[in-house]
Coordinates of C-alpha atoms in Angstrom, one line a residue:
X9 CA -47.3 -13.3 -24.4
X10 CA -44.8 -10.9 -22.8
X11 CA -41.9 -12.1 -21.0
X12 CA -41.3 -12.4 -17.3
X13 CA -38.0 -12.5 -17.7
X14 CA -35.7 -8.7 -17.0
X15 CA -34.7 -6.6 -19.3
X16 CA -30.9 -6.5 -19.3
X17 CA -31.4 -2.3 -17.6
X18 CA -33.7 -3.4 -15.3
X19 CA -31.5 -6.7 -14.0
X20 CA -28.0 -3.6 -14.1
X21 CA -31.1 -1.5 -11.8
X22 CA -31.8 -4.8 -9.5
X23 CA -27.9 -5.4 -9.1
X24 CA -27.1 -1.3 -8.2
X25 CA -29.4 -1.9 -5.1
X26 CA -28.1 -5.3 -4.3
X27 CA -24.8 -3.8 -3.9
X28 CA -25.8 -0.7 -2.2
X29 CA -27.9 -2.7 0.2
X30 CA -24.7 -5.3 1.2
X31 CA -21.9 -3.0 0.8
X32 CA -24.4 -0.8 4.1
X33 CA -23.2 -3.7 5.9
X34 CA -19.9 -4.5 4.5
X35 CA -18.1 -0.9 4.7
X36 CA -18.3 0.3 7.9
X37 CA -16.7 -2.8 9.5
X38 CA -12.8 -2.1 11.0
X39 CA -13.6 2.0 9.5
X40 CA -13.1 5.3 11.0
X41 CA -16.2 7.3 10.1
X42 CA -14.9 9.8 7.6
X43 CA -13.7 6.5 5.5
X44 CA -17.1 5.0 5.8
X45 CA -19.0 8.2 4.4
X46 CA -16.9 8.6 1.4
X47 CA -17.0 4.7 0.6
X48 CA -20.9 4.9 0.7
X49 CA -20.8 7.9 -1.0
X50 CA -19.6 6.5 -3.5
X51 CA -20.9 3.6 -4.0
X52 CA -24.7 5.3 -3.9
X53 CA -24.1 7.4 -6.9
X54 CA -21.7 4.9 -8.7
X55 CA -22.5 1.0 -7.8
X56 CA -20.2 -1.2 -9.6
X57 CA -17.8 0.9 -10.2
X58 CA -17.7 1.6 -6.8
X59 CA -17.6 -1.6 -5.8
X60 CA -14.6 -2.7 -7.9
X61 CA -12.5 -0.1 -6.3
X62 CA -13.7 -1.1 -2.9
X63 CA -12.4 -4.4 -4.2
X64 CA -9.0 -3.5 -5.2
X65 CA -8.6 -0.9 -2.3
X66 CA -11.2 -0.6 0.5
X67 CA -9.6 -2.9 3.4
X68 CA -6.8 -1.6 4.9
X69 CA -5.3 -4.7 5.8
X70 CA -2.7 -7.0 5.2
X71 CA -3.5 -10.7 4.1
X72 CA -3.4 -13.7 7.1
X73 CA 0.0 -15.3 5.7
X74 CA 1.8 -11.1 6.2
X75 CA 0.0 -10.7 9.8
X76 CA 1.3 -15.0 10.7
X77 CA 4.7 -13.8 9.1
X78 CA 4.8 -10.4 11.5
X79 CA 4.1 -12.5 14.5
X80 CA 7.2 -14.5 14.1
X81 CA 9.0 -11.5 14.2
X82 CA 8.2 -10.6 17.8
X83 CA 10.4 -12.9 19.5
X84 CA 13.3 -10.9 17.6
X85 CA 11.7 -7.5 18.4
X86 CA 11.7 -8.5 22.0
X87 CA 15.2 -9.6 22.2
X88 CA 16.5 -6.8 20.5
X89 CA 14.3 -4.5 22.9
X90 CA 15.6 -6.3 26.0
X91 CA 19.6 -6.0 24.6
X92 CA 19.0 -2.5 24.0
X93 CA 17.5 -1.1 27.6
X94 CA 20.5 -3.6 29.8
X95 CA 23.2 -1.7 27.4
X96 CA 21.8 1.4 26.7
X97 CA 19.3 2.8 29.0
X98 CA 17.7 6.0 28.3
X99 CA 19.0 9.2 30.1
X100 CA 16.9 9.9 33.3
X101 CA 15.1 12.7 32.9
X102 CA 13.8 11.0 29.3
X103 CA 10.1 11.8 29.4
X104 CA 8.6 8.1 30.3
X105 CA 5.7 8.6 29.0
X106 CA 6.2 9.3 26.0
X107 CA 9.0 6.4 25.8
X108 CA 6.9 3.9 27.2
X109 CA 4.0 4.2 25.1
X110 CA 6.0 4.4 21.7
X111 CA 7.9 0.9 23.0
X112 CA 4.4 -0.5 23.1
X113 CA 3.2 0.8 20.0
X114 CA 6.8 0.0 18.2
X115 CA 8.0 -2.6 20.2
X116 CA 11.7 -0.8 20.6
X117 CA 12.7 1.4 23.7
X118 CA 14.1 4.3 24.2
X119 CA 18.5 4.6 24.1
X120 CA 20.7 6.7 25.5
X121 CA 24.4 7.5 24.6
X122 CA 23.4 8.6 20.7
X123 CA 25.3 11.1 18.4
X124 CA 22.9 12.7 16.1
X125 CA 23.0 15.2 13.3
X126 CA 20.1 16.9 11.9
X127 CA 21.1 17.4 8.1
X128 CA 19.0 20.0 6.0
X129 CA 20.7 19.9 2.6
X130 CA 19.5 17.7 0.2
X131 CA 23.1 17.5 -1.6
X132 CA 24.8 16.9 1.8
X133 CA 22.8 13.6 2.8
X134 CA 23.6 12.4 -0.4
X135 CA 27.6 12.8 -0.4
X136 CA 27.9 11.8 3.6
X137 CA 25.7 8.6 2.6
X138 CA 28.5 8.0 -0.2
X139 CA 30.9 8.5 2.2
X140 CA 30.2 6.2 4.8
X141 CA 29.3 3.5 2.1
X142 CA 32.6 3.8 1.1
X143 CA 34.0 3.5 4.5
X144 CA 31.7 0.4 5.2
X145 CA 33.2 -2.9 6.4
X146 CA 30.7 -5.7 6.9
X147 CA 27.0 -4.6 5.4
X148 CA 24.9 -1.8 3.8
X149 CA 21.0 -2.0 4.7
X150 CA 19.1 0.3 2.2
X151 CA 15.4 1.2 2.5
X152 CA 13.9 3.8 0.1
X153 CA 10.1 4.4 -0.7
X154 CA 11.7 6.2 -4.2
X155 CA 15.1 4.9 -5.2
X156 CA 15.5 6.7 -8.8
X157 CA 17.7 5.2 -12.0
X158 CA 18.8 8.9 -12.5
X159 CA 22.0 10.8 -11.1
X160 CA 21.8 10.6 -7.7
X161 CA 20.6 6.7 -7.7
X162 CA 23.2 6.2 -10.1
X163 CA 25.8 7.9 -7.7
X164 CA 24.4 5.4 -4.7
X165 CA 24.8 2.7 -7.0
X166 CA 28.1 3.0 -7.8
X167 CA 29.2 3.2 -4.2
X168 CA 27.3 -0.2 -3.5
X169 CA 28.7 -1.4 -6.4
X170 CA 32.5 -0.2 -4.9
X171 CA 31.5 -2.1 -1.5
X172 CA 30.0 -5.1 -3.0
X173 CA 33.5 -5.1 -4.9
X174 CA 35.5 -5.2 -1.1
X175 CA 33.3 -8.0 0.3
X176 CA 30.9 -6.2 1.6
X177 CA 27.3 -7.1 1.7
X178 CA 24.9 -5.0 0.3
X179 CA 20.9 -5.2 0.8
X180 CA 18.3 -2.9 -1.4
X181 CA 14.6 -2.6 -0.4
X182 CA 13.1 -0.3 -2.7
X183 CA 8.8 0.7 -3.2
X184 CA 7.7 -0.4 -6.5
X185 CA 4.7 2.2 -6.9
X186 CA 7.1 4.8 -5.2
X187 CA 10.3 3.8 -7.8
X188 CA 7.4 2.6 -10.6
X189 CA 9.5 5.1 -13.2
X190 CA 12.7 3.4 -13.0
X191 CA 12.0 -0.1 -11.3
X192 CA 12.9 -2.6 -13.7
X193 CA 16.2 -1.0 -14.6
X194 CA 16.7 -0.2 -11.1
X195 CA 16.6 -3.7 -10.1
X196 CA 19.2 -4.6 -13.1
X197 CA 21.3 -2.3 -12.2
X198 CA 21.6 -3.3 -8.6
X199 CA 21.6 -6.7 -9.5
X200 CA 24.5 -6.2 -11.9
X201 CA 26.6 -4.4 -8.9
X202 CA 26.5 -7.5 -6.6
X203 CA 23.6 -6.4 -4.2
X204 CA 20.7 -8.1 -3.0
X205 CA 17.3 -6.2 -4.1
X206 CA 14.1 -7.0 -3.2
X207 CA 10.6 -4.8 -3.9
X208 CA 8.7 -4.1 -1.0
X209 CA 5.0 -5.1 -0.7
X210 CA 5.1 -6.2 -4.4
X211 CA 1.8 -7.4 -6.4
X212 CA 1.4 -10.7 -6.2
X213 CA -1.5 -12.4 -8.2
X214 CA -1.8 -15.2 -5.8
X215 CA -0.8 -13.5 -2.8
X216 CA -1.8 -10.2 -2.7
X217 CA -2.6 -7.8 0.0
X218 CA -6.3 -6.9 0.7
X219 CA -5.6 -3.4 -0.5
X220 CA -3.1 -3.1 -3.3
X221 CA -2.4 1.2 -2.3
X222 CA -0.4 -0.2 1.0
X223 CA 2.9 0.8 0.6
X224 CA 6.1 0.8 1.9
X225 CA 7.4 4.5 2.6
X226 CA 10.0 4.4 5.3
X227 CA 13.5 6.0 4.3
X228 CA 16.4 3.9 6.3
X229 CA 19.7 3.6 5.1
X230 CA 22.5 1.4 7.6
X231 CA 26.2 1.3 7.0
X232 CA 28.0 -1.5 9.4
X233 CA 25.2 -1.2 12.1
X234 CA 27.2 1.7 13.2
X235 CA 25.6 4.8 11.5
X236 CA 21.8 4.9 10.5
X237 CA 19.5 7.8 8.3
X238 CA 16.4 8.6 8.6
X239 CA 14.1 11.5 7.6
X240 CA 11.9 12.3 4.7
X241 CA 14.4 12.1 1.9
X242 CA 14.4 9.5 -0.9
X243 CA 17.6 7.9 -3.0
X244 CA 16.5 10.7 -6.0
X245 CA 17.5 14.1 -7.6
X246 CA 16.0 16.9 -5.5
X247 CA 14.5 18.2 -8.9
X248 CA 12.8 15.0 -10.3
X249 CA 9.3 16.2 -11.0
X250 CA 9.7 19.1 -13.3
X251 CA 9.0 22.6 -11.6
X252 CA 9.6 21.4 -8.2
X253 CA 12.9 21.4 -6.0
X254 CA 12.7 19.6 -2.3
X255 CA 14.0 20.5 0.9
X256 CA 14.4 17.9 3.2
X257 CA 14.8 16.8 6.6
X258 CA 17.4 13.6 7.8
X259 CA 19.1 12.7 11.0
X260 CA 22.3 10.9 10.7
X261 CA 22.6 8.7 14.0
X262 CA 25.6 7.0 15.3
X263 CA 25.0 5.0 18.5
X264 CA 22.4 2.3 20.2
X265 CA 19.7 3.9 18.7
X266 CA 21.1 2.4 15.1
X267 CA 20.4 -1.0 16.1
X268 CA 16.6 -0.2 16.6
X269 CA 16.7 1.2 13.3
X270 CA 18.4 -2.2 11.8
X271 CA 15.5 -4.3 13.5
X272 CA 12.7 -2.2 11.2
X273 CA 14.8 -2.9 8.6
X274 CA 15.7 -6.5 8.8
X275 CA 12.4 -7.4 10.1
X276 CA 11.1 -5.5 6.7
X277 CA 13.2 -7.9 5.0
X278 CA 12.2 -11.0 6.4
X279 CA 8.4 -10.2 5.9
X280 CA 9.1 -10.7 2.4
X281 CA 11.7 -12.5 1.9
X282 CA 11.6 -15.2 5.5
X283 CA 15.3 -14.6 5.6
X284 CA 16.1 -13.1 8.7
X285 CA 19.9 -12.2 8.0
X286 CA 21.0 -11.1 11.3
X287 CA 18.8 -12.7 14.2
X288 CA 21.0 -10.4 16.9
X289 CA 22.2 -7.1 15.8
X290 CA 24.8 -5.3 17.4
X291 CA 24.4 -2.8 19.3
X292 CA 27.1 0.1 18.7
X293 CA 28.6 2.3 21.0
X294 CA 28.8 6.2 21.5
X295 CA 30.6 8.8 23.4
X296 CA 27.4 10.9 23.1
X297 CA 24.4 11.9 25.4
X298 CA 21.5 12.1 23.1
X299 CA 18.4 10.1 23.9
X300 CA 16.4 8.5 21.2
X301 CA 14.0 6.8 20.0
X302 CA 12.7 4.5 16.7
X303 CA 8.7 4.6 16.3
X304 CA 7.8 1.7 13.3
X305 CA 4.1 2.3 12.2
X306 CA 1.8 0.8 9.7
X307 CA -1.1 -1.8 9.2
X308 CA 1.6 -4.9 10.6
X309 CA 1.5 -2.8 13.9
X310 CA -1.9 -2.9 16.7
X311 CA -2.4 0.9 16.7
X312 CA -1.7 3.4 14.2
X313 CA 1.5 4.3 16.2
X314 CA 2.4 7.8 15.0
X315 CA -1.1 8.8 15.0
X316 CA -1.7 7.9 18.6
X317 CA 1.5 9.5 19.5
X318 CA 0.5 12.8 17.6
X319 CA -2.9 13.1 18.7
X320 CA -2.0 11.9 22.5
X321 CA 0.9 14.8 22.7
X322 CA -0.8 17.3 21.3
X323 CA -3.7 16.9 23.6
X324 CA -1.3 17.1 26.2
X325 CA 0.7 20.3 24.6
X326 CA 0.9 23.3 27.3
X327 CA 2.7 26.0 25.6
X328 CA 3.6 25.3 22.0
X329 CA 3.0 22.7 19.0
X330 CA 4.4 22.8 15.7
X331 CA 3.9 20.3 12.4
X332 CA 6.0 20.4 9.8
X333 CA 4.3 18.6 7.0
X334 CA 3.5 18.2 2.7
X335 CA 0.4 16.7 3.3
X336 CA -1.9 17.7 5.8
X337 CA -5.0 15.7 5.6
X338 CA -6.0 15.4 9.6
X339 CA -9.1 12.6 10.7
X340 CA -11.1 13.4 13.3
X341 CA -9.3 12.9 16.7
X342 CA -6.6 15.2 15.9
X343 CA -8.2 18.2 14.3
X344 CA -10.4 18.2 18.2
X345 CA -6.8 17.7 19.8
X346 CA -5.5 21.3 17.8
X347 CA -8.5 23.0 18.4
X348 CA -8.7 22.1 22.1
X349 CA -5.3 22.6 22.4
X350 CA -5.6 26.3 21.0
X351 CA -9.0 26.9 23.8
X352 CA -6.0 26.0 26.5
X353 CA -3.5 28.4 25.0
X354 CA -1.0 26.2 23.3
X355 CA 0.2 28.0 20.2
X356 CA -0.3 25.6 17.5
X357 CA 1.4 26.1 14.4
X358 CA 0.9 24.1 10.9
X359 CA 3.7 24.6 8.5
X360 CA 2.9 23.2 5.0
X361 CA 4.4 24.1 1.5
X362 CA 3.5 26.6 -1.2
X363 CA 4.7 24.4 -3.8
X364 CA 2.4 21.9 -4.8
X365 CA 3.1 18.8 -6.4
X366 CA -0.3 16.7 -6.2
X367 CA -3.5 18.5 -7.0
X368 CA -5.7 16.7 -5.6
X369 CA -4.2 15.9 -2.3
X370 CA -3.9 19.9 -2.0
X371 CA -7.3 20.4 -2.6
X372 CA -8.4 18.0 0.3
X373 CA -5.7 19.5 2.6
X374 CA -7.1 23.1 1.9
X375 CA -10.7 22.1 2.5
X376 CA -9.6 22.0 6.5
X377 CA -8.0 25.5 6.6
X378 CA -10.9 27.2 7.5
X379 CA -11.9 25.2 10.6
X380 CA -8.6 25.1 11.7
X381 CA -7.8 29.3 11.2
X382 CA -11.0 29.4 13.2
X383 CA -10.0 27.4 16.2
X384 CA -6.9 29.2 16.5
X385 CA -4.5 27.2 14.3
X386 CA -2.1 29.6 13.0
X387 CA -1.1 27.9 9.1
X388 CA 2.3 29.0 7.6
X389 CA 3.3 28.1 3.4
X390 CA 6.8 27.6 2.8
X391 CA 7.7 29.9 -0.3
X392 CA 9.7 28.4 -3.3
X393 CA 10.5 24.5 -2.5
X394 CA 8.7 21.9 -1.5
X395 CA 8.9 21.6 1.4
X396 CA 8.5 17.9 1.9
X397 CA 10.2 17.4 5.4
X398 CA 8.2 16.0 8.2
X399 CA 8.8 17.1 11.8
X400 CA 6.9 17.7 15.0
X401 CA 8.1 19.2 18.4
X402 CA 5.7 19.5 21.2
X403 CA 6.5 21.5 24.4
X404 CA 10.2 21.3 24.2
X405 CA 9.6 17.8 25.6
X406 CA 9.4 15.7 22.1
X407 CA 10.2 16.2 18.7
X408 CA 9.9 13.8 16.1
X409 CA 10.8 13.7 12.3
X410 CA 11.3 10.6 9.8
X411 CA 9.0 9.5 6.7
X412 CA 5.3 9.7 8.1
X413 CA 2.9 12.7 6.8
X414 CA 0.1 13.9 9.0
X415 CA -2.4 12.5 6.2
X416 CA -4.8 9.5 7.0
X417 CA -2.6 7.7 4.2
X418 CA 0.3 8.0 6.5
X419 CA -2.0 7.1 9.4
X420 CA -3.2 4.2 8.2
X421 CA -2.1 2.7 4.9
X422 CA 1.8 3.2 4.9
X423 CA 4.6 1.8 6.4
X424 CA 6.6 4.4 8.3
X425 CA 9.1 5.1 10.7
X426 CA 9.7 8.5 13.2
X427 CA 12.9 8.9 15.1
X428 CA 11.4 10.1 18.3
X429 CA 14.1 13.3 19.8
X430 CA 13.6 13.0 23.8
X431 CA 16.2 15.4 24.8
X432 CA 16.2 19.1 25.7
X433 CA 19.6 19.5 23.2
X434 CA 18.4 17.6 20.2
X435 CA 14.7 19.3 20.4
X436 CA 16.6 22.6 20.3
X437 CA 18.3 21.8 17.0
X438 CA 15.0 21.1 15.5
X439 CA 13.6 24.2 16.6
X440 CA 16.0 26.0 15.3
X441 CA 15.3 24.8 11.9
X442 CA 11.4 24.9 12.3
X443 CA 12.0 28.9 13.4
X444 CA 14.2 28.6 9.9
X445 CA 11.1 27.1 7.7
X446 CA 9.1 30.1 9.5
X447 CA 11.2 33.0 8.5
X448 CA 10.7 32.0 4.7
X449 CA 7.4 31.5 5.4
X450 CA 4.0 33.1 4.2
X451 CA 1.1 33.6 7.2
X452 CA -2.3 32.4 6.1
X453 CA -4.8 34.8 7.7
X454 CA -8.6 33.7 7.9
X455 CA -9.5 36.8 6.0
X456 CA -7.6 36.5 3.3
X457 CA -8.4 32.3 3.3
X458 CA -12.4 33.3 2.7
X459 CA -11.6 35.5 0.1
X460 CA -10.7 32.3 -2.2
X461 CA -13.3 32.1 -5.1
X462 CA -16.5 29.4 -5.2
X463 CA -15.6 27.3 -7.6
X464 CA -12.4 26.7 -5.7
X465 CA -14.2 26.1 -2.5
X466 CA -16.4 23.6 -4.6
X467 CA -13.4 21.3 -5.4
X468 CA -11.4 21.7 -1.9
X469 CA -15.2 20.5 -0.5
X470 CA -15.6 17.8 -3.4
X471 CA -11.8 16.3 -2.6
X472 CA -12.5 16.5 0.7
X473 CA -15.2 14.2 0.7
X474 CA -12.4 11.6 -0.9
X475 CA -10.0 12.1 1.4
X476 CA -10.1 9.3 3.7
X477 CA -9.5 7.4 0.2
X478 CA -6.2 9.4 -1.0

C-alpha cells in the first residue's frame, strides 16, 4: 500500500509556495515599489532563505516601545523649538519655505546670529575638536557612527580622559556595526577615562528592532553647549581601510544653532538610555549673522526628512543643483526631480568619487549613470580620495551638508542629521569648495559610459535589482 503521506521534497516544494503566496501579501505593505520588487524577487527564486532575511531585515521600522519612547520626546523638542525662535529668530530674508518645512519634518527651527566654519581637512577637525575639549568647562556630547580604538580615537580619548579629570562630564554614543572593529575595547577604554558610553541601536535579544541593519550614523560632537560639529567625518584615521584616504566635509558652529544640535543628541540619548540629562539646554549666544538650520532624519521621524527636502528643492531648482555624495543610489521620486529639472534648464551636477571602497554599493550606484547622462545629469568622479563628504546647494538659496548619503539607506534606514546653510554668505563658502571637488574632477561623458564591457553592465543591472536592500 503506498503512502499518502509527503515526501520530505515534495512537503520543502509545498512550503516554497506557501511562502511565496503570503509573503505577495506581506511585502508590499508600508514599501516603496523598487523595495517591493527586489523583496519578491527574491523570495520567488529563493523561498526560505528569502524569507529569513526578510525576517531579520525587511521592515524598516522601529519596535512599539522606540516609537512610545520618541513620543515622549516631543514635549522637549517643542520647548526647545519655542526657546530657540523668541531668542534667536532667523534672519529675514531666510527662505521660509524651506525653514518651515524642515521644522515640521525635524521639529527644530531655523536660528539666526551663528558663527560657522566650513572645515575641509581631515587633520584639522581632529586637532580643533582636541582643542575645544580641552577648553571645555561643564560637558562633552559625543556622537559618532565610527569611533575607532586606533590613533585618532586614541587622541579623542585622551582629551575626554583630561576633561573627565577637571570635572567635566563626558558623554559617548558610538554605532556598534559602524565601530564593530574596535567596540569592546572601545567601550573599556572610555569607560576607564571616566566617560559615560552607551552603543546606539544595540542588539537586543528581547528587545530588538524589526530590522536589525537600522543604524545610527549621525556625526555630532558638543563641547559646553557652546560649539557644535557636524559633517560627514567619523572619530577615525583618514586611512583606516587599506588603499583608501578620505576627504571630508564638517562645519564647526558656534551660536543658537548649537543648542538644536544638543536636542538630537540628548534626545538620542534618552531613546536608549530614558535619562534625559538636560531637559532645557542653553542656548548660546553669537556675535555672528549666519542663519541655520538642524534637519534630524530617520525611521523615529514621520517623513523621510532629508529625502523630502532633496527631492522638493530640486524640483524647485531654476538655475543650478549640485550633490556631493559616496553613495548615490537615488529611488524613484528624485531621479524624475533631476531629470525634469535638467528639461527646465537647471544644470544638475552629481559629484561622486573615483575611489571605491564598497563594491557592491558601486555597482548599484553605476547601474543609474546611464539614465541620468541621458536626461542631462552631468556626473563628475573625484580623482585620488574618497571623497566621502556629503553636501548639496540648490540655487544659491540652500545648501546643506552633514552625515546623510543620497542612497535609499540613508533615506530610509539610518539615523542622520543635515545642517541646513540658509544664507547667501555661508552658501558661497560651500560653493567654493564644491567648484574645488570639480577642478580635481574627472567628466563622465555618455559615450565613453556605454563603452563599459557586458559583463560589467550584467553586475551594475544584477546589484541594481538589490538596491533598495543595501
Amino acid at each position: 500500500m503506498m503512502s499518502m503521506l509527503p515526501t520530505l521534497g515534495e512537503a520543502y516544494y509545498v512550503l516554497e509556495w506557501i511562502i511565496r503566496l503570503a509573503m505577495l501579501a506581506v511585502v508590499p505593505f508600508r514599501r516603496n515599489p523598487a523595495a517591493t520588487t527586489s523583496w519578491l524577487l527574491l523570495i520567488f527564486f529563493l523561498p526560505l532563505p528569502g524569507l529569513l532575511l526578510f525576517l531579520a531585515i525587511g521592515a524598516p521600522r522601529f519596535p512599539r516601545w522606540r516609537t512610545a519612547r520618541f513620543r515622549q520626546l516631543q514635549p522637549f523638542f517643542e520647548r526647545v523649538a519655542i526657546r530657540l525662535e523668541q531668542a534667536a529668530p532667523p534672519a529675514p530674508d531666510t527662505p521660509a519655505d524651506i525653514s518651515t518645512l524642515a521644522e515640521r519634518l525635524g521639529y527644530l527651527p531655523a536660528t539666526g546670529g551663528n558663527a560657522i566654519e566650513l572645515l575641509e581637512e581631515y587633520q584639522t577637525v581632529v586637532d580643533r575638536l582636541i582643542a575645544d575639549i580641552d577648553r571645555a568647562r561643564s560637558h562633552v556630547r559625543i556622537l559618532a557612527y565610527i569611533f575607532a580604538d586606533d590613533e585618532t580615537g586614541r587622541n579623542v580619548i585622551a582629551a575626554l580622559q583630561r576633561a573627565t579629570q577637571r570635572g567635566v562630564a563626558c558623554h559617548v554614543l558610538f554605532d556598534p556595526v559602524g565601530s564593530r572593529k574596535w567596540s569592546k575595547r572601545l567601550q573599556r577604554r572610555l569607560e576607564e577615562a571616566g566617560v559615560a558610553v552607551r552603543a546606539a541601536l544595540p542588539f537586543r535579544l528581547l528587545r530588538a528592532r524589526t530590522r536589525r541593519d537600522m543604524r545610527n550614523h549621525r556625526k555630532l560632537f558638543l563641547i559646553d553647549g557652546e560649539i557644535g560639529y557636524a559633517g560627514s567625518q567619523n572619530l577615525v584615521s583618514r586611512d583606516f581601510r587599506p588603499g583608501v584616504v578620505n576627504r571630508e566635509l564638517v562645519a564647526r558652529v558656534e551660536g543658537p544653532a548649537v543648542a538644536a544640535m544638543n536636542a538630537v543628541f540628548l534626545g538620542d540619548w534618552y531613546l536608549e538610555t530614558e535619562d534625559l540629562l538636560e531637559p532645557n539646554p542653553a542656548i548660546p549666544e553669537s556675535a555672528a549673522s549666519s542663519t541655520l538650520q538642524i534637519l534630524p532624519s530617520g525611521a523615529d521621524y514621520r517623513l523621510e526628512s532629508f529625502q523630502a527636502l532633496l527631492t522638493w528643492q530640486v524640483g524647485e531648482a531654476r538655475r543650478e543643483v549640485v550633490i556631493v555624495t559616496p553613495y548615490l543610489i537615488p529611488d524613484e521620486s528624485l531621479l524624475t526631480a533631476l531629470r525634469t529639472a535638467v528639461l527646465r534648464g537647471v544644470d544638475v551636477r552629481i559629484i561622486v568619487s573615483s575611489v571605491i571602497d564598497q563594491w557592491l554599493v558601486r555597482l548599484a550606484q553605476d547601474s543609474y549613470y546611464d539614465e541620468l547622462l541621458r536626461s542631462g545629469v552631468r556626473i563628475h568622479t573625484y580623482r585620488d580620495e574618497l571623497l566621502h563628504a556629503k553636501n548639496v546647494r540648490i540655487d544659491g538659496r540652500l545648501g546643506i551638508l552633514g552625515s546623510s548619503n543620497v542612497d535609499i539607506r540613508s533615506f530610509q534606514l539610518n539615523e542622520e542629521v543635515s545642517l541646513l546653510l540658509l544664507d547667501p554668505a555661508c552658501i558661497a563658502r560651500l560653493e567654493e569648495i564644491q567648484r574645488r571637488y570639480l577642478s580635481h574632477s574627472d567628466e563622465i561623458t555618455r559615450a565613453q559610459w556605454r563603452q563599459r564591457g557586458r559583463l560589467r553592465k550584467l553586475a551594475e543591472n544584477g546589484a541594481r535589482l538589490v538596491s533598495p536592500l543595501l
